[in-house]
Coordinates of N, CA and C in Angstrom, one line a residue:
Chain A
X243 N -108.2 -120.9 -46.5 CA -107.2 -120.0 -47.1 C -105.9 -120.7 -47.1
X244 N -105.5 -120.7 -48.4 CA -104.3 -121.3 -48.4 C -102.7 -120.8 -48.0
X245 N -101.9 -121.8 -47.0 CA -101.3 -120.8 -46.2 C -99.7 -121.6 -47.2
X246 N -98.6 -120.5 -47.4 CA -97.3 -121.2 -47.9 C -96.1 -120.7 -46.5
X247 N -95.5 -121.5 -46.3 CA -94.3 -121.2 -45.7 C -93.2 -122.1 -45.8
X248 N -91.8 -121.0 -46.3 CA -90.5 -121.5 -46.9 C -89.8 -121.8 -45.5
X249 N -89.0 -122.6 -46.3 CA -87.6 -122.9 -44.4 C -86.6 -123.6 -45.4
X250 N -85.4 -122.8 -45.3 CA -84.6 -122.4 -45.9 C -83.0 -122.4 -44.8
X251 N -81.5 -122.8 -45.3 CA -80.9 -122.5 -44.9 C -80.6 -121.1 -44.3
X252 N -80.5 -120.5 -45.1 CA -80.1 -119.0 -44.1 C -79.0 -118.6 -45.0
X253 N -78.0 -119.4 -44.7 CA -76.6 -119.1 -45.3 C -76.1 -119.9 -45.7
X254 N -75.5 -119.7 -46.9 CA -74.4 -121.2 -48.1 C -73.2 -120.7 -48.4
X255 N -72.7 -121.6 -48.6 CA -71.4 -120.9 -49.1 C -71.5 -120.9 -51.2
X256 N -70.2 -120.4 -51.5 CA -70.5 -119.9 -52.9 C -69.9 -121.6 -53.3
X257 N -70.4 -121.3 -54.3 CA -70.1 -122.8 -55.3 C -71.6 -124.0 -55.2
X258 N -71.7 -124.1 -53.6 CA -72.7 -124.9 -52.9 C -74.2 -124.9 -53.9
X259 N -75.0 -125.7 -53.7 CA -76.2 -126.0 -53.5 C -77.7 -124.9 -52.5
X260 N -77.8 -124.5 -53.0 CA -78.9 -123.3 -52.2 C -80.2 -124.4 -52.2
X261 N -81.0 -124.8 -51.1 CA -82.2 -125.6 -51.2 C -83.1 -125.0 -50.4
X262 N -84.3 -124.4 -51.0 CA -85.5 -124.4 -49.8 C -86.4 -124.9 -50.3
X263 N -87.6 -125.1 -49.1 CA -88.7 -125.5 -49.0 C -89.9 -124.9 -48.9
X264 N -91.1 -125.1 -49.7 CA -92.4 -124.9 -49.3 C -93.5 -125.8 -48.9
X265 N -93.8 -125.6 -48.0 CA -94.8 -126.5 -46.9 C -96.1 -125.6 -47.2
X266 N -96.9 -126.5 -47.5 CA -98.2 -125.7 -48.0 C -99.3 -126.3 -47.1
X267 N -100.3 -124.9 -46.7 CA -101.2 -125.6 -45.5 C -102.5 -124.9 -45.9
X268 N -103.5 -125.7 -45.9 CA -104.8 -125.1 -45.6 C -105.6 -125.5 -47.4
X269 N -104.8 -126.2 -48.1 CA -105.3 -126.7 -49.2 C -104.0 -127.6 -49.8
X270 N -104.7 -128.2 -50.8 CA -104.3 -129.3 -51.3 C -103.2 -128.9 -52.3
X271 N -101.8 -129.2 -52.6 CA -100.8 -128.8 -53.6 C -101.4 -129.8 -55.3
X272 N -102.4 -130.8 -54.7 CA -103.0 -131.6 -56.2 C -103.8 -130.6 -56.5
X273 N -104.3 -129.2 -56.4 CA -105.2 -128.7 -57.0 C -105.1 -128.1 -57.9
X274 N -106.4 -128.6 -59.1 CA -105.8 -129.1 -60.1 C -105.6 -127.0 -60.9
X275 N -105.2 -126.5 -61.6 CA -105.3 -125.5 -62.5 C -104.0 -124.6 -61.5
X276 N -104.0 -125.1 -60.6 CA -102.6 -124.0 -59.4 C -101.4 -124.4 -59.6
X277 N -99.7 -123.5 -60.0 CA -99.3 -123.8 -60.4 C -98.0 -123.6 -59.0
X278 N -97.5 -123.8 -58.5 CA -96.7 -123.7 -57.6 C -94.9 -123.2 -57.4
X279 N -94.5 -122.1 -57.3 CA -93.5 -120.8 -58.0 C -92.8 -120.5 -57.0
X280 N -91.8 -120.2 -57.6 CA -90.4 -119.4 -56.5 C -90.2 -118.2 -57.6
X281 N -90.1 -117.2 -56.7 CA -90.0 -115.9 -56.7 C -88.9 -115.6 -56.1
X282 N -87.6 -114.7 -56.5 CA -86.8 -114.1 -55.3 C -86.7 -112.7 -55.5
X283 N -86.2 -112.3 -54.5 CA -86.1 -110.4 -54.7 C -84.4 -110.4 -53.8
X284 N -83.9 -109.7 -54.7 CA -82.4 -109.2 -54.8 C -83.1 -108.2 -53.1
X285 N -81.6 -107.9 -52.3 CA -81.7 -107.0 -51.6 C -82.3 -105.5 -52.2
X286 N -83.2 -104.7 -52.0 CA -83.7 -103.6 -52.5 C -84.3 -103.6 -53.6
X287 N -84.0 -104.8 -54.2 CA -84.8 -104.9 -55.4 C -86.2 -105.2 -56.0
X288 N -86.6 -105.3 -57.1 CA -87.4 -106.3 -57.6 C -87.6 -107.3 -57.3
X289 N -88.9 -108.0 -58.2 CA -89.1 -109.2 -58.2 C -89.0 -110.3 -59.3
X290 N -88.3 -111.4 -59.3 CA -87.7 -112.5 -60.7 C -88.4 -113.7 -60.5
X291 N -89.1 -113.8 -61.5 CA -90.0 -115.1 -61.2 C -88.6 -116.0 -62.0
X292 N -88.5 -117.5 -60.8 CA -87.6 -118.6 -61.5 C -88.1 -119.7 -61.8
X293 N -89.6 -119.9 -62.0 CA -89.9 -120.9 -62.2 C -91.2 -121.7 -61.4
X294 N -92.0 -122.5 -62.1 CA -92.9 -122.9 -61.5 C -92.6 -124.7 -61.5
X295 N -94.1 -125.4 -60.8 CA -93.8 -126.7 -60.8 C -95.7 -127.2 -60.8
X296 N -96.2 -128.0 -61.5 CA -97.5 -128.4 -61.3 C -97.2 -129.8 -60.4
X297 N -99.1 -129.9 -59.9 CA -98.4 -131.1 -58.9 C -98.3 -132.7 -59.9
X298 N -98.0 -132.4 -60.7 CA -98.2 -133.8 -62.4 C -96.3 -133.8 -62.3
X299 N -96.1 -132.5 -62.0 CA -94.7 -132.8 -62.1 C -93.8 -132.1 -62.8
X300 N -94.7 -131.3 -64.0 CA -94.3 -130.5 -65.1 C -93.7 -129.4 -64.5
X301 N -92.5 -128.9 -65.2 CA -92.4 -127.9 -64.6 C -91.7 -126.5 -65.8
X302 N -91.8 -125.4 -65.1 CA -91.1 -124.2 -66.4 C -89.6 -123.2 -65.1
X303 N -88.7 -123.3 -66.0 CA -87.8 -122.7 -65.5 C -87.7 -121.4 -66.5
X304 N -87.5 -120.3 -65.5 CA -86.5 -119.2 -66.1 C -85.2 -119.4 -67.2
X305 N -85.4 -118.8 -68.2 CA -84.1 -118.9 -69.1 C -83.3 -119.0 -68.1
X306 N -83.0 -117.8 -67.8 CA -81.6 -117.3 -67.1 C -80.9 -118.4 -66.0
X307 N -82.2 -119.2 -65.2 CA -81.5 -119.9 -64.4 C -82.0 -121.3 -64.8
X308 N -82.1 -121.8 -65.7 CA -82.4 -123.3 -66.3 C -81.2 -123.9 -66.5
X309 N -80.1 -123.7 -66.4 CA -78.9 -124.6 -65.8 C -78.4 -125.1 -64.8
X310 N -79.3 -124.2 -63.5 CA -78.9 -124.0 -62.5 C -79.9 -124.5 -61.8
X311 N -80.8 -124.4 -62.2 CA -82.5 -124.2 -61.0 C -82.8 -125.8 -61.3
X312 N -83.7 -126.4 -60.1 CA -84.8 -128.1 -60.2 C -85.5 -127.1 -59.4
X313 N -86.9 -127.4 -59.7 CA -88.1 -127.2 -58.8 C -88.8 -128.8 -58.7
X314 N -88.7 -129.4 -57.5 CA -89.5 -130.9 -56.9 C -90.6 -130.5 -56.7
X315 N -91.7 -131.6 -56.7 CA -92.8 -131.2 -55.7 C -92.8 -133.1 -54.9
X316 N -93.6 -132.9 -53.8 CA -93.8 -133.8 -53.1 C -95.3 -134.2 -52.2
X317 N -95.7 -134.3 -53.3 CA -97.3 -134.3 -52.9 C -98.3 -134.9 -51.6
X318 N -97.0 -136.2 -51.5 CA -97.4 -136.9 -50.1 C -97.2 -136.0 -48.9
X319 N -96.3 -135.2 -49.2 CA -95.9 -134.4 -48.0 C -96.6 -133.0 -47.8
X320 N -97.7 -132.6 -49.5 CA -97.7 -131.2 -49.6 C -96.5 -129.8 -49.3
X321 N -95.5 -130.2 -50.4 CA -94.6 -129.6 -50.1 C -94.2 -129.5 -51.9
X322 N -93.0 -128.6 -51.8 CA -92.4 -128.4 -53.2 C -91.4 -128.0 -52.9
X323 N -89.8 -127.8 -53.4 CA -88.6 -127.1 -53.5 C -88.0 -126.5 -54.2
X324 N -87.1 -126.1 -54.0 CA -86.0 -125.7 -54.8 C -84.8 -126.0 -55.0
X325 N -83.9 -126.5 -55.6 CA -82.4 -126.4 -55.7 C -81.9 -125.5 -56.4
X326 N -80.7 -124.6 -56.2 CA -79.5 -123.9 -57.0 C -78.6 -124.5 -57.0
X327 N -78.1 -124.3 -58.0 CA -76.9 -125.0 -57.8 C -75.7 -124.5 -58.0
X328 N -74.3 -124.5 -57.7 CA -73.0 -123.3 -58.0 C -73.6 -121.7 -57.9
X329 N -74.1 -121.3 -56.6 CA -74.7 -120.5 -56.2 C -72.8 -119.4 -56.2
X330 N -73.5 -118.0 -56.5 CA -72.7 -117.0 -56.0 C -73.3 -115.7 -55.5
X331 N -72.5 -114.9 -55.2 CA -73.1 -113.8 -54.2 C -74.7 -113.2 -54.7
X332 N -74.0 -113.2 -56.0 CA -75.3 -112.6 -56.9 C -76.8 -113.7 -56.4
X333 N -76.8 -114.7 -55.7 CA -77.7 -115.4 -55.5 C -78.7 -114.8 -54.2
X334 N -77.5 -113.5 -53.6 CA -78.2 -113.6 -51.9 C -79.4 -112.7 -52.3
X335 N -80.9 -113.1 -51.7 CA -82.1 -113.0 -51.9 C -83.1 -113.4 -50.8
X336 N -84.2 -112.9 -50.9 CA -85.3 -113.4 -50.1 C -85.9 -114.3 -51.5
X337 N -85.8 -115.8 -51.0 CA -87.0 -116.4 -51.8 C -87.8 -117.0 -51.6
X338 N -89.0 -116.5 -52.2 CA -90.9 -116.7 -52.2 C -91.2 -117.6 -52.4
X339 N -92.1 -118.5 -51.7 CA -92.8 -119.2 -52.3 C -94.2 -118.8 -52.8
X340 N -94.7 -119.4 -53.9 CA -96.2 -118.7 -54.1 C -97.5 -120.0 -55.0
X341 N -98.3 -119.3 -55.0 CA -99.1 -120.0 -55.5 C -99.7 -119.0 -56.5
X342 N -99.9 -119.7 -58.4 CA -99.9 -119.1 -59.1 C -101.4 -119.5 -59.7
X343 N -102.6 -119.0 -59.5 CA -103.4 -119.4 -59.9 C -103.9 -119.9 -61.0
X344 N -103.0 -119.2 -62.2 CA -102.9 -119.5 -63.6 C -104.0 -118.7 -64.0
X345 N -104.6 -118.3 -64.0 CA -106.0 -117.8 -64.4 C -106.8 -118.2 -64.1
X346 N -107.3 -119.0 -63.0 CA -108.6 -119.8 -62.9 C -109.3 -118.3 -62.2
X347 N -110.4 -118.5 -62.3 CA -111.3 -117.7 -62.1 C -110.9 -116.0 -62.4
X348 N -109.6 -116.3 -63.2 CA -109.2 -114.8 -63.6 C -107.7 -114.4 -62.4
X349 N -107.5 -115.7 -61.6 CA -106.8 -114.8 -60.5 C -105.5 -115.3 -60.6
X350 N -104.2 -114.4 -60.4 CA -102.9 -114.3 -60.6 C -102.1 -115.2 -59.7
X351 N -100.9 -114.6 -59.1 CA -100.6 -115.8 -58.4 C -101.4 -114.5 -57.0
X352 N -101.8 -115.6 -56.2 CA -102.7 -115.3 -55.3 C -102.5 -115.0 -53.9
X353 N -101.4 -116.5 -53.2 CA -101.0 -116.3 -52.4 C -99.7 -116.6 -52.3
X354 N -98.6 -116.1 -51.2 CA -97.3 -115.9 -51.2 C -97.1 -116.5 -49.5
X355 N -95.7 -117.1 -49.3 CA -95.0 -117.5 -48.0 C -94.4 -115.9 -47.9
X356 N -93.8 -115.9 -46.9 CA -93.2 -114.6 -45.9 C -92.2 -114.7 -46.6
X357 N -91.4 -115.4 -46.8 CA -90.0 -115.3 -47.9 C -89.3 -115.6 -46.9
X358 N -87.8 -116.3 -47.4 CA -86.5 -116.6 -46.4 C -85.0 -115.8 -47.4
X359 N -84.6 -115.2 -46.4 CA -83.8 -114.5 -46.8 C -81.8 -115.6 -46.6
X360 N -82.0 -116.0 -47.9 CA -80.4 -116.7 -48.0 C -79.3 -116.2 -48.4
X361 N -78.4 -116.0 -47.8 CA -77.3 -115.2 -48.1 C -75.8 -116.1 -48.5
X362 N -75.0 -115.7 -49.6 CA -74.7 -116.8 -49.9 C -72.9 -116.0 -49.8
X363 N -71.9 -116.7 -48.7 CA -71.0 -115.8 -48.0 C -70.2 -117.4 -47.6
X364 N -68.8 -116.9 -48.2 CA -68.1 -117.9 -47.5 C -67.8 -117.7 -45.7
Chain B
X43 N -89.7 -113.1 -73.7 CA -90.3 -112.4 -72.8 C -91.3 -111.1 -72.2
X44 N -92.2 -110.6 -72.1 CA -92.9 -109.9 -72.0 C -92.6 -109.1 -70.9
X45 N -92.1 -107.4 -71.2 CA -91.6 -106.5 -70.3 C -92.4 -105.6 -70.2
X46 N -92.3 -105.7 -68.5 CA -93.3 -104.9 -67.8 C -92.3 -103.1 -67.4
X47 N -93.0 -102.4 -68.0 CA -92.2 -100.9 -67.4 C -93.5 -99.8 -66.8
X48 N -92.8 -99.6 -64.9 CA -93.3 -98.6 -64.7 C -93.0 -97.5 -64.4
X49 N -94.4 -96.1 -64.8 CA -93.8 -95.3 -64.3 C -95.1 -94.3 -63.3
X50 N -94.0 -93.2 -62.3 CA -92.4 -93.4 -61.9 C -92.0 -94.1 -61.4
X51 N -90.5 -94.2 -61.3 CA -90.4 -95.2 -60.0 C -90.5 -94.5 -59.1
X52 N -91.1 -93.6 -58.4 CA -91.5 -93.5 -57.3 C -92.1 -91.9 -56.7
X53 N -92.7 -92.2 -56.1 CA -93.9 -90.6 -56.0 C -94.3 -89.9 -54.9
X54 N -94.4 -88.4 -54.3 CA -94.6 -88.7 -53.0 C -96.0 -87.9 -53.2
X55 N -96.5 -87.9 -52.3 CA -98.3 -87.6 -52.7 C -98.6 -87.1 -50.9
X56 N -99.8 -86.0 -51.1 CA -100.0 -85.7 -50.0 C -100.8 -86.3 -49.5
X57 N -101.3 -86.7 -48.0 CA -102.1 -87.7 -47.4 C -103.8 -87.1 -47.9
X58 N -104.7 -87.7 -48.3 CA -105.6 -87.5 -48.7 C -105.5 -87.3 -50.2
X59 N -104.2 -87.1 -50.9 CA -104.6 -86.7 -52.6 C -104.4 -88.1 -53.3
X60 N -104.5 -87.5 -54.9 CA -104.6 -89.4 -55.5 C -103.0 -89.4 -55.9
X61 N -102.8 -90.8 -55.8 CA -101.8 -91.4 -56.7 C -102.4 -91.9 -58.2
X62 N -101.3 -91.6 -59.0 CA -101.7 -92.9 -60.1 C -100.5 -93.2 -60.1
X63 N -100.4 -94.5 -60.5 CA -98.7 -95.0 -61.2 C -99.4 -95.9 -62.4
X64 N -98.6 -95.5 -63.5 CA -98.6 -96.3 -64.9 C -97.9 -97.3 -65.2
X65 N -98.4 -98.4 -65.3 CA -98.0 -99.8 -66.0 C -97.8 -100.0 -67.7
X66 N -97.2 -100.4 -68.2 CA -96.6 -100.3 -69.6 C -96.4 -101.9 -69.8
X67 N -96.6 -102.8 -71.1 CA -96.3 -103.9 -71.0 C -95.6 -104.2 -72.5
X68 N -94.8 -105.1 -73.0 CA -94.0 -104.4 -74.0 C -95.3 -105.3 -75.2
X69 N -96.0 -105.8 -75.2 CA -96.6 -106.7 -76.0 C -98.6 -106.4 -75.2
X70 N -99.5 -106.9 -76.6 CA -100.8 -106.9 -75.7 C -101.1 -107.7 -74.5
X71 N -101.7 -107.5 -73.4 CA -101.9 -108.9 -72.2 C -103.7 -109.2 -72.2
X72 N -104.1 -108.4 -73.3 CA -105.2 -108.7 -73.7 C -105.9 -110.0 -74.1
X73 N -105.8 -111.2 -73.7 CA -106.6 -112.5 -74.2 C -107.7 -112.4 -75.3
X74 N -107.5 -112.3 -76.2 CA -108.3 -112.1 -77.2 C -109.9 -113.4 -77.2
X75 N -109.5 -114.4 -76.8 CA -110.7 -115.4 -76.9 C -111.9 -114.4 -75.7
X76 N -111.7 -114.3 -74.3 CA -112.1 -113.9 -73.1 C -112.2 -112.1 -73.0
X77 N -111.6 -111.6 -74.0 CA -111.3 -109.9 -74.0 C -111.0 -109.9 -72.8
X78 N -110.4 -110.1 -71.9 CA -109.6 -110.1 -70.4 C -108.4 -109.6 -70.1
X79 N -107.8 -108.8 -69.5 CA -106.4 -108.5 -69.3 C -106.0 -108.9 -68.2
X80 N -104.7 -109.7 -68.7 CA -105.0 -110.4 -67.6 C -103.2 -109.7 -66.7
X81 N -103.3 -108.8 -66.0 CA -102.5 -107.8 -65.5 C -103.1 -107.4 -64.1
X82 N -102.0 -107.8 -62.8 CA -102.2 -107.5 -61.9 C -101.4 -106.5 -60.9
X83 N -101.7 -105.8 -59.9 CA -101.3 -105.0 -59.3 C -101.1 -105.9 -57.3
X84 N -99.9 -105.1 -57.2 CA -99.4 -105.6 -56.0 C -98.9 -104.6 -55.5
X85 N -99.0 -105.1 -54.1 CA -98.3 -104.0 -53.1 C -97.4 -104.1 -51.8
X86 N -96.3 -104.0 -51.7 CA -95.4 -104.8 -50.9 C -95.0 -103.7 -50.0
X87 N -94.9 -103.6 -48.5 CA -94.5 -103.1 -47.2 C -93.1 -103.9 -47.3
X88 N -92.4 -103.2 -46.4 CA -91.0 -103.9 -46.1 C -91.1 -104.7 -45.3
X89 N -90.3 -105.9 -45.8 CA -90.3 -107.0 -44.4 C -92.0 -108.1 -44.4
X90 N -92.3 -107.9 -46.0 CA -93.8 -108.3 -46.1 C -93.4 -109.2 -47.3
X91 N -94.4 -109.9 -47.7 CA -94.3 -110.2 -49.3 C -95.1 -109.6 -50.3
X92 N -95.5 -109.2 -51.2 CA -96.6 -108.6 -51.7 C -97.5 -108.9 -51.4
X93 N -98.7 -108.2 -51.6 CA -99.7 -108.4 -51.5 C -100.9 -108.5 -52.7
X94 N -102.1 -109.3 -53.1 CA -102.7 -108.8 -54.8 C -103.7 -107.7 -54.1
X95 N -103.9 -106.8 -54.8 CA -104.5 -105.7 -55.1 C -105.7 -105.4 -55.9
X96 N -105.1 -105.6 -57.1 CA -106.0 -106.1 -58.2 C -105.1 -107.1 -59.5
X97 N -106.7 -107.9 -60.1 CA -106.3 -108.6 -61.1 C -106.9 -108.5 -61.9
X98 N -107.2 -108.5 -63.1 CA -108.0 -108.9 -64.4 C -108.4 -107.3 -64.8
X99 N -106.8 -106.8 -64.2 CA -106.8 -105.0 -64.9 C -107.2 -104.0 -64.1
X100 N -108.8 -104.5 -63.5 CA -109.3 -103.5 -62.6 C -110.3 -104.8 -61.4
X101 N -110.4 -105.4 -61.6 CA -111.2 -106.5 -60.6 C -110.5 -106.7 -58.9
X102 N -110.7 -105.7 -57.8 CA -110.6 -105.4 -56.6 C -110.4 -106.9 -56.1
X103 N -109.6 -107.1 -55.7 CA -109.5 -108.1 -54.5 C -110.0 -108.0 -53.4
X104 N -111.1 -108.7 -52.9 CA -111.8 -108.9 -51.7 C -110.6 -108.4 -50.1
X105 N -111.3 -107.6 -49.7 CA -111.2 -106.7 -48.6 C -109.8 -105.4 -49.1
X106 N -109.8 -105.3 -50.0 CA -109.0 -104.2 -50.9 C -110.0 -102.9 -50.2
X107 N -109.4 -101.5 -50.1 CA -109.9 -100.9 -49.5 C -110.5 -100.2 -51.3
X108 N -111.5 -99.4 -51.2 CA -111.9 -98.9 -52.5 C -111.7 -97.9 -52.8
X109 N -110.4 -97.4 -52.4 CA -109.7 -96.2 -52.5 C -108.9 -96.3 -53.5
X110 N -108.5 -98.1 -54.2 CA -107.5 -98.6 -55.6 C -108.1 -98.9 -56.5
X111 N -108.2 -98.4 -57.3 CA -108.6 -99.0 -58.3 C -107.7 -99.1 -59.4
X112 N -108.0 -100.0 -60.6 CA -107.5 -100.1 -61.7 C -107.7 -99.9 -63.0
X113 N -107.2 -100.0 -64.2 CA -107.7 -99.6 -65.5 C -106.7 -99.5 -66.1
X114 N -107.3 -99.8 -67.6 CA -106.3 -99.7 -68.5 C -106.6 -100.9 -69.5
X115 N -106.2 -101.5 -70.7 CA -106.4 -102.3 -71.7 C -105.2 -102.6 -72.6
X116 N -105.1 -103.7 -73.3 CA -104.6 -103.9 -74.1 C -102.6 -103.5 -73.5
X117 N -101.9 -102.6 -74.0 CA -100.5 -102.8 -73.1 C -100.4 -101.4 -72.5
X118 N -101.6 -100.5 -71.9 CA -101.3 -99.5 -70.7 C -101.8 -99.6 -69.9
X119 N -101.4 -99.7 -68.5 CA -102.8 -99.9 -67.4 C -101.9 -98.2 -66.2
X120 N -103.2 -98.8 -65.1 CA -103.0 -97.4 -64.5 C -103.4 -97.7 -63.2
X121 N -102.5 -97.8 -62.0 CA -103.6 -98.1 -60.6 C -103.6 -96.8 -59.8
X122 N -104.5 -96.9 -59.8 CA -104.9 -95.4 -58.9 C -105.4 -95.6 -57.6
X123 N -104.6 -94.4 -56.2 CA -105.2 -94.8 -55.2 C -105.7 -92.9 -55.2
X124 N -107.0 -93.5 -54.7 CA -108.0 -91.8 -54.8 C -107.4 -90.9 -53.6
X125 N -107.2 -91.7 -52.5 CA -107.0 -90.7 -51.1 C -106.0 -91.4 -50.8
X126 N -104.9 -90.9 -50.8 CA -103.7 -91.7 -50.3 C -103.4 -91.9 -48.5
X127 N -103.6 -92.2 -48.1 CA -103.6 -92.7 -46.5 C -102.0 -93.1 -46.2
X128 N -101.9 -93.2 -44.7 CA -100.5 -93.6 -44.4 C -99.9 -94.8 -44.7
X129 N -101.1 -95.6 -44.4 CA -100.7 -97.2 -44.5 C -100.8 -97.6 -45.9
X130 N -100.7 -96.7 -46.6 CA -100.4 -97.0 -48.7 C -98.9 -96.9 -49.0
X131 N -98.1 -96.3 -47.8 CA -96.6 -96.1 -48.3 C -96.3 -97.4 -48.5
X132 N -95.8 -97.8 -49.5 CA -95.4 -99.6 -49.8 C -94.6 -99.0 -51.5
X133 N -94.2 -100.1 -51.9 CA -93.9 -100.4 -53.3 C -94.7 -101.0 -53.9
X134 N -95.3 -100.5 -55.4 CA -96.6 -101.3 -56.0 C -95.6 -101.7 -57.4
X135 N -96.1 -102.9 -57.1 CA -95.7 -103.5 -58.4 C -96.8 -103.7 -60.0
X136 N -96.5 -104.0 -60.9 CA -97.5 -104.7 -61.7 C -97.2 -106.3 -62.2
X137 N -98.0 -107.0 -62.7 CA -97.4 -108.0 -63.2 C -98.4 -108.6 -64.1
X138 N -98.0 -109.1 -65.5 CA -98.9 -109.8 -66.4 C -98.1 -111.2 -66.1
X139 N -100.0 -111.9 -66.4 CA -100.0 -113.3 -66.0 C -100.3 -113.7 -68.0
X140 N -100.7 -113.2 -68.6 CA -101.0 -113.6 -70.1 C -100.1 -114.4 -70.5
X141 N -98.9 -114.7 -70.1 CA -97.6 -115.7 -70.4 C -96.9 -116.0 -69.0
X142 N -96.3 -117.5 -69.6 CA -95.4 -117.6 -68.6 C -93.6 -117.3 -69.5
X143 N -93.1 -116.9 -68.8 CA -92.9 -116.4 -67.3 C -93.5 -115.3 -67.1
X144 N -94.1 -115.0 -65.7 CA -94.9 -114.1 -65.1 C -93.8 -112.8 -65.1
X145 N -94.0 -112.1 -65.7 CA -93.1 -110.7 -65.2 C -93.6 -109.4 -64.7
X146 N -92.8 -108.7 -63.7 CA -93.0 -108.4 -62.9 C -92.4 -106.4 -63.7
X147 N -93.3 -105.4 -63.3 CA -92.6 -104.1 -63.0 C -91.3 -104.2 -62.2
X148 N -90.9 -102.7 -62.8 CA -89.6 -102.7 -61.6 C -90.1 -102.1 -60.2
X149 N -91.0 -101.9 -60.0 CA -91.9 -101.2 -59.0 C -92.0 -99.4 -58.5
X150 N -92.4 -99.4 -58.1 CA -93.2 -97.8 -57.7 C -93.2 -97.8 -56.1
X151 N -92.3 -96.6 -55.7 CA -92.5 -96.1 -54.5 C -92.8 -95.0 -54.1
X152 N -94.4 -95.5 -53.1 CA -95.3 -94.3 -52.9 C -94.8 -93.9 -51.5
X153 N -94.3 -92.9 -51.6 CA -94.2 -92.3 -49.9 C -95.3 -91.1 -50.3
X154 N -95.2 -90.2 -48.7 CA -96.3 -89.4 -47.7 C -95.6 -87.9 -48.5
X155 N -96.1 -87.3 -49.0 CA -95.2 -85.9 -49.2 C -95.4 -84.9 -47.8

């Protein structure tokens, strides 16, 4: 069972750089058809998908934040990230990491990290 | 983009009666090669991340209690819980995978009436 978990600052200030991380355990980030995603959720809110990363490198950003957003992966490490960049308040969120099955065997994104909650406060 | 609307946003139901909440998608998520919908249901506790439920419209996820089920085709779906229990209070989401970006409902909150 494949396990994801984010580790994340906590707190940025505004203008800054927002970076976390997904450390993936219990399967391989090369596998092949799995697409590898950050998710965040506004305090009370919903859920915004910003983007995915395959482990070849390819990746898809969110309109909204494709000026803003890099998704890395690091395959030696089994790991992937995120960068924001000129973060503002509107940024504070819990953000997901997940695993997006793409449809292989019909299945969605499948599994999810616990989420880290970044709050972005001078 | 492909927009997901549900309804209501939120419902309260007596313990043992059914829920339904309705999924709405603004476009078909029907796969026409596969006839597959490819539309899944989630369910998120506070302080949790979601959880899948179901996918491929009505296809139960392994150790899903069989109290949820799903349905629906083409751009209406419908997840239904038959006996609503305590431990179902959560927010259900929906979300089609037929495109990327994955989009999500604004979600459904089932409390205990």
């Amino acid at each position: 069972q494949v396990q994801l978990r984010e580790s994340g600052p906590g707190l940025v200030k505004p203008s800054q750089t927002l970076s976390v991380t997904c450390t993936v355990s219990g399967g391989s980030i090369n596998s092949i058809g799995y697409y590898w995603t950050w998710i965040r959720q506004h305090p009370g809110k919903g859920l915004e998908y910003m983007g995915n990363i395959y482990y070849s490198g390819n990746t898809y950003y969110s309109e909204s934040l494709k000026s803003r957003l890099t998704i890395s992966v690091d395959t030696s490490l089994n790991q992937f990230s995120l960068k924001l960049s000129s973060v503002t308040a509107a940024d504070t969120a819990v953000y997901f990491c997940a695993r997006d099955a793409f449809g292989v065997n019909g299945y969605p994104i499948d599994s999810w990290g616990q989420g880290t909650l970044v709050i972005v406060s001078s | 983009d492909i927009v997901m609307t549900q309804s209501p946003d939120s419902l309260a139901v007596s313990l043992g009666e059914r829920a339904s909440i309705n999924c709405r998608s603004s476009q078909t998520i029907l796969y026409s090669s596969d006839k597959k919908n490819y539309l899944a249901w989630y369910q998120q506790k506070p302080g949790h991340p979601p959880k899948l439920l179901i996918y491929l419209a009505s296809t139960r996820e392994s150790g899903v209690p069989d109290r949820f089920s799903g349905s629906g085709s083409e751009t209406d779906f419908t997840l239904t819980i038959s006996s609503l229990q305590a431990e179902d209070v959560a927010v259900y989401y929906c979300q089609q995978y037929y495109t990327t970006p994955r989009t999500f409902g604004q979600g459904t909150k089932v409390e205990i009436k």
